[in-house]
CSV table of C-alpha atoms in Angstrom, one decimal:
chain,number,residue,atom,x,y,z
A,1,GLY,CA,-3.8,-53.7,13.5
A,2,ILE,CA,-0.1,-54.5,13.2
A,3,CYS,CA,1.1,-52.1,10.6
A,4,GLY,CA,2.3,-53.7,7.4
A,5,GLU,CA,0.9,-57.0,8.4
A,6,LEU,CA,-2.8,-56.6,9.2
A,7,CYS,CA,-3.3,-53.1,7.8
A,8,ALA,CA,-3.0,-52.6,4.0
A,9,HIS,CA,-2.6,-48.8,4.4
A,10,GLY,CA,-5.1,-48.2,1.7
A,11,SER,CA,-5.9,-44.6,2.6
A,12,TRP,CA,-3.8,-41.8,3.8
A,13,ASP,CA,-4.5,-38.4,5.2
A,14,ALA,CA,-2.8,-35.1,4.2
A,15,ASN,CA,-0.1,-35.6,6.8
A,16,GLY,CA,0.9,-39.0,5.5
A,17,ALA,CA,-0.8,-41.1,8.1
A,18,CYS,CA,-2.8,-44.2,7.4
A,19,THR,CA,-6.5,-43.4,8.1
A,20,ALA,CA,-7.1,-47.0,9.3
A,21,CYS,CA,-4.3,-47.7,11.7
A,22,GLY,CA,-2.5,-44.3,12.2
A,23,TYR,CA,0.9,-45.5,10.8
A,24,VAL,CA,2.9,-42.4,9.7
A,25,CYS,CA,4.6,-42.9,6.3
A,26,GLU,CA,8.4,-42.5,6.5
A,27,HIS,CA,8.7,-41.9,2.8
A,28,ASP,CA,11.7,-44.3,2.6
A,29,ASN,CA,13.0,-44.5,-1.0
A,30,SER,CA,9.6,-43.6,-2.3
A,31,TYR,CA,10.1,-40.0,-3.4
A,32,ASP,CA,9.0,-39.2,-6.9
A,33,ALA,CA,10.9,-36.2,-8.3
A,34,ALA,CA,8.5,-36.0,-11.3
A,35,THR,CA,5.6,-35.2,-9.0
A,36,GLY,CA,7.1,-34.0,-5.8
A,37,LYS,CA,5.1,-36.6,-3.8
A,38,CYS,CA,5.7,-39.8,-1.9
A,39,ARG,CA,4.8,-42.7,-4.1
A,40,GLN,CA,3.2,-44.5,-1.1
A,41,CYS,CA,1.2,-41.9,0.8
A,42,GLN,CA,1.0,-39.2,-1.9
A,43,LYS,CA,2.0,-36.5,0.5
A,44,ASN,CA,3.6,-33.5,-1.2
A,45,LEU,CA,7.2,-33.3,0.0
A,46,ALA,CA,8.6,-30.7,-2.5
A,47,VAL,CA,9.6,-27.2,-1.4
A,48,ALA,CA,11.0,-26.2,-4.8
A,49,SER,CA,10.9,-27.1,-8.5
A,50,THR,CA,13.5,-26.7,-11.2
A,51,THR,CA,12.8,-26.1,-14.9
A,52,ILE,CA,15.5,-26.8,-17.4
A,53,GLY,CA,14.2,-26.6,-21.0
A,54,GLU,CA,11.0,-28.7,-21.0
A,55,THR,CA,12.0,-30.7,-17.9
A,56,ILE,CA,10.4,-29.9,-14.6
A,57,LEU,CA,11.5,-31.7,-11.4
A,58,TYR,CA,10.6,-31.3,-7.8
A,59,HIS,CA,12.9,-31.1,-4.8
A,60,ARG,CA,12.7,-31.6,-1.1
A,61,THR,CA,15.2,-28.9,-0.2
A,62,LEU,CA,16.4,-25.6,-1.7
A,63,GLY,CA,19.9,-26.9,-1.8
A,64,GLU,CA,18.9,-29.9,-3.8
A,65,ALA,CA,17.1,-27.7,-6.3
A,66,ILE,CA,20.1,-25.4,-6.7
A,67,GLN,CA,22.5,-28.3,-7.1
A,68,ALA,CA,20.2,-29.6,-9.9
A,69,VAL,CA,20.9,-26.4,-12.0
A,70,ALA,CA,24.5,-26.0,-11.0
A,71,GLY,CA,25.7,-27.0,-14.5
A,72,CYS,CA,23.3,-24.8,-16.4
A,73,THR,CA,24.2,-22.0,-18.8
A,74,ALA,CA,22.3,-18.9,-19.9
A,75,ALA,CA,21.0,-20.9,-22.9
A,76,ASP,CA,19.2,-23.3,-20.6
A,77,LYS,CA,17.0,-20.6,-19.1
A,78,ALA,CA,17.0,-22.6,-15.9
A,79,VAL,CA,14.6,-21.6,-13.1
A,80,VAL,CA,14.4,-22.7,-9.4
A,81,LYS,CA,10.9,-21.9,-8.2
A,82,LEU,CA,9.9,-22.0,-4.5
A,83,LEU,CA,6.7,-23.9,-3.6
A,84,ALA,CA,6.8,-23.0,0.1
A,85,ASP,CA,8.5,-20.7,2.6
A,86,ILE,CA,11.9,-22.0,3.6
A,87,ASP,CA,13.8,-21.7,6.9
A,88,LEU,CA,17.5,-22.5,6.5
A,89,GLY,CA,18.1,-22.3,10.2
A,90,SER,CA,21.7,-21.8,11.0
A,91,SER,CA,22.8,-22.9,7.5
A,92,ASN,CA,23.4,-20.7,4.5
A,93,GLN,CA,22.7,-21.4,0.8
A,94,GLU,CA,25.7,-21.2,-1.5
A,95,ILE,CA,25.3,-20.6,-5.2
A,96,LYS,CA,28.7,-21.9,-6.5
A,97,SER,CA,28.1,-22.4,-10.3
A,98,GLY,CA,25.5,-22.3,-13.0
A,99,VAL,CA,23.5,-19.5,-14.5
A,100,PHE,CA,19.8,-19.5,-13.4
A,101,THR,CA,16.9,-17.6,-11.9
A,102,ILE,CA,15.6,-18.2,-8.4
A,103,ASP,CA,11.8,-17.4,-8.5
A,104,LEU,CA,10.8,-16.9,-4.9
A,105,ASN,CA,7.2,-17.1,-6.1
A,106,GLY,CA,5.9,-14.8,-3.4
A,107,LYS,CA,7.6,-16.9,-0.7
A,108,THR,CA,10.2,-16.1,2.0
A,109,VAL,CA,13.6,-17.6,2.6
A,110,LYS,CA,15.0,-16.9,6.0
A,111,GLY,CA,18.0,-18.0,8.1
A,112,THR,CA,20.0,-17.2,11.2
A,113,ALA,CA,23.5,-17.7,9.7
A,114,LYS,CA,25.6,-14.7,8.9
A,115,LYS,CA,24.6,-15.1,5.2
A,116,VAL,CA,21.4,-16.4,3.7
A,117,PHE,CA,22.6,-16.6,0.1
A,118,GLU,CA,26.3,-16.6,-0.7
A,119,VAL,CA,26.7,-16.0,-4.5
A,120,TYR,CA,29.7,-17.1,-6.6
A,121,ALA,CA,27.9,-17.3,-10.0
A,122,ASP,CA,25.6,-15.1,-12.1
A,123,THR,CA,22.2,-15.2,-10.5
A,124,THR,CA,18.8,-13.6,-10.8
A,125,ILE,CA,16.5,-13.6,-7.7
A,126,MET,CA,12.9,-12.4,-8.0
A,127,ASN,CA,9.4,-12.2,-6.6
A,128,GLY,CA,9.7,-12.6,-2.8
A,129,SER,CA,11.5,-11.9,0.4
A,130,ILE,CA,14.8,-12.8,2.1
A,131,ILE,CA,15.1,-12.3,5.8
A,132,GLY,CA,18.6,-12.7,7.4
A,133,ALA,CA,20.5,-12.1,10.6
A,134,ASN,CA,23.2,-10.0,8.9
A,135,ARG,CA,23.5,-10.5,5.1
A,136,CYS,CA,20.6,-11.6,2.9
A,137,VAL,CA,22.6,-11.8,-0.3
A,138,ASP,CA,26.4,-11.7,-0.3
A,139,THR,CA,28.4,-11.9,-3.6
A,140,ARG,CA,31.8,-13.4,-3.4
A,141,LYS,CA,33.1,-13.0,-7.0
A,142,ALA,CA,32.8,-10.6,-9.9
A,143,VAL,CA,29.3,-11.8,-10.8
A,144,GLU,CA,26.2,-10.4,-12.4
A,145,LEU,CA,23.4,-10.2,-9.8
A,146,THR,CA,19.9,-9.2,-10.8
A,147,LEU,CA,17.3,-8.6,-8.1
A,148,THR,CA,13.7,-8.0,-9.2
A,149,ASP,CA,10.6,-7.5,-7.0
A,150,VAL,CA,12.6,-8.6,-3.9
A,151,THR,CA,12.5,-7.5,-0.3
A,152,LEU,CA,15.7,-7.9,1.8
A,153,ILE,CA,15.4,-7.6,5.5
A,154,ALA,CA,18.1,-7.7,8.2
A,155,ASP,CA,17.2,-5.1,10.8
A,156,ASN,CA,18.8,-6.1,14.1
A,157,TYR,CA,22.3,-5.8,15.5
A,158,THR,CA,23.5,-9.3,16.3
A,159,SER,CA,26.8,-11.1,17.2
A,160,TYR,CA,27.7,-10.7,13.5
A,161,GLY,CA,27.7,-6.9,13.9
A,162,ASN,CA,25.6,-4.3,12.1
A,163,PRO,CA,23.3,-5.8,9.4
A,164,GLN,CA,24.1,-5.3,5.8
A,165,PRO,CA,21.4,-7.0,3.7
A,166,LEU,CA,23.1,-6.6,0.3
A,167,THR,CA,26.8,-7.2,0.6
A,168,ILE,CA,29.0,-7.0,-2.5
A,169,GLY,CA,32.2,-8.8,-1.4
A,170,GLY,CA,35.0,-10.9,-2.6
A,171,SER,CA,38.3,-9.6,-3.9
A,172,LYS,CA,37.7,-9.0,-7.6
A,173,ASN,CA,36.3,-5.8,-9.1
A,174,GLY,CA,33.6,-5.9,-11.8
A,175,THR,CA,30.5,-7.1,-10.1
A,176,LYS,CA,27.3,-5.9,-11.8
A,177,VAL,CA,24.1,-5.5,-9.7
A,178,THR,CA,20.8,-4.6,-11.3
A,179,MET,CA,17.9,-3.9,-8.9
A,180,THR,CA,14.3,-3.3,-9.9
A,181,ASN,CA,11.6,-2.7,-7.4
A,182,VAL,CA,13.8,-3.8,-4.5
A,183,ASN,CA,13.2,-2.8,-0.9
A,184,ILE,CA,16.0,-3.1,1.5
A,185,SER,CA,15.5,-2.8,5.3
A,186,ALA,CA,18.5,-2.5,7.7
A,187,GLU,CA,17.3,-0.5,10.7
A,188,ALA,CA,20.4,-1.0,12.7
A,189,GLY,CA,22.9,-1.1,9.9
A,190,TYR,CA,23.7,-0.5,6.3
A,191,GLY,CA,21.4,-1.3,3.3
A,192,ILE,CA,24.2,-2.0,0.8
A,193,ILE,CA,27.9,-2.4,1.4
A,194,THR,CA,30.5,-3.0,-1.3
A,195,PHE,CA,34.1,-4.0,-0.9
A,196,VAL,CA,35.0,-3.9,-4.6
A,197,LYS,CA,34.4,-1.7,-7.6
A,198,THR,CA,30.8,-2.3,-8.6
A,199,GLU,CA,28.4,-1.3,-11.4
A,200,LEU,CA,25.1,-0.8,-9.6
A,201,THR,CA,21.8,0.1,-11.3
A,202,ALA,CA,18.7,0.6,-9.2
A,203,THR,CA,15.2,1.4,-10.5
A,204,LYS,CA,12.2,2.0,-8.3
A,205,SER,CA,14.1,0.7,-5.3
A,206,THR,CA,14.3,1.9,-1.7
A,207,ILE,CA,16.8,1.5,1.1
């Protein structure tokens, strides 16, 4: 039938296609942040959720989720929780502001940019893996970074140079890094590099 005229699109498959005519839903202006689904076809579009107090919302990109908690303080106990593996491609994910936890939820974030996460604010990352081309986590200010049950992998020499999965950078001393059950792999490079005076505490972690 002629989609939208003769077909009522009364039933959808898991890929967001009408089971009667094959029309594929474009999810235009129909995303429901309260459920993470398209209102029309009910396909799950969310890759991450945010919890701020009692409010849980669902987001289509990691960047969108992090932006949603950018104004949070420690009192908010905000959490960004991954719902799927995420490939950032050639983009990196900046954390510019806010105080929150990123729960990788057993998932993996990977990217081909020089940095996967670029951290300018106090952040906790837990429960998953980050795979990068050079730097998995790179701090750029005197922040407090907590890594728990995390694997950082950047093994290969690339055009960016030797890999350095955990990089403590910026120009201000005073960064605090706490690692618990963290595994860092950098076969062709350096597991941790710091350019500033840093307080580093590592428990049950390997490089």
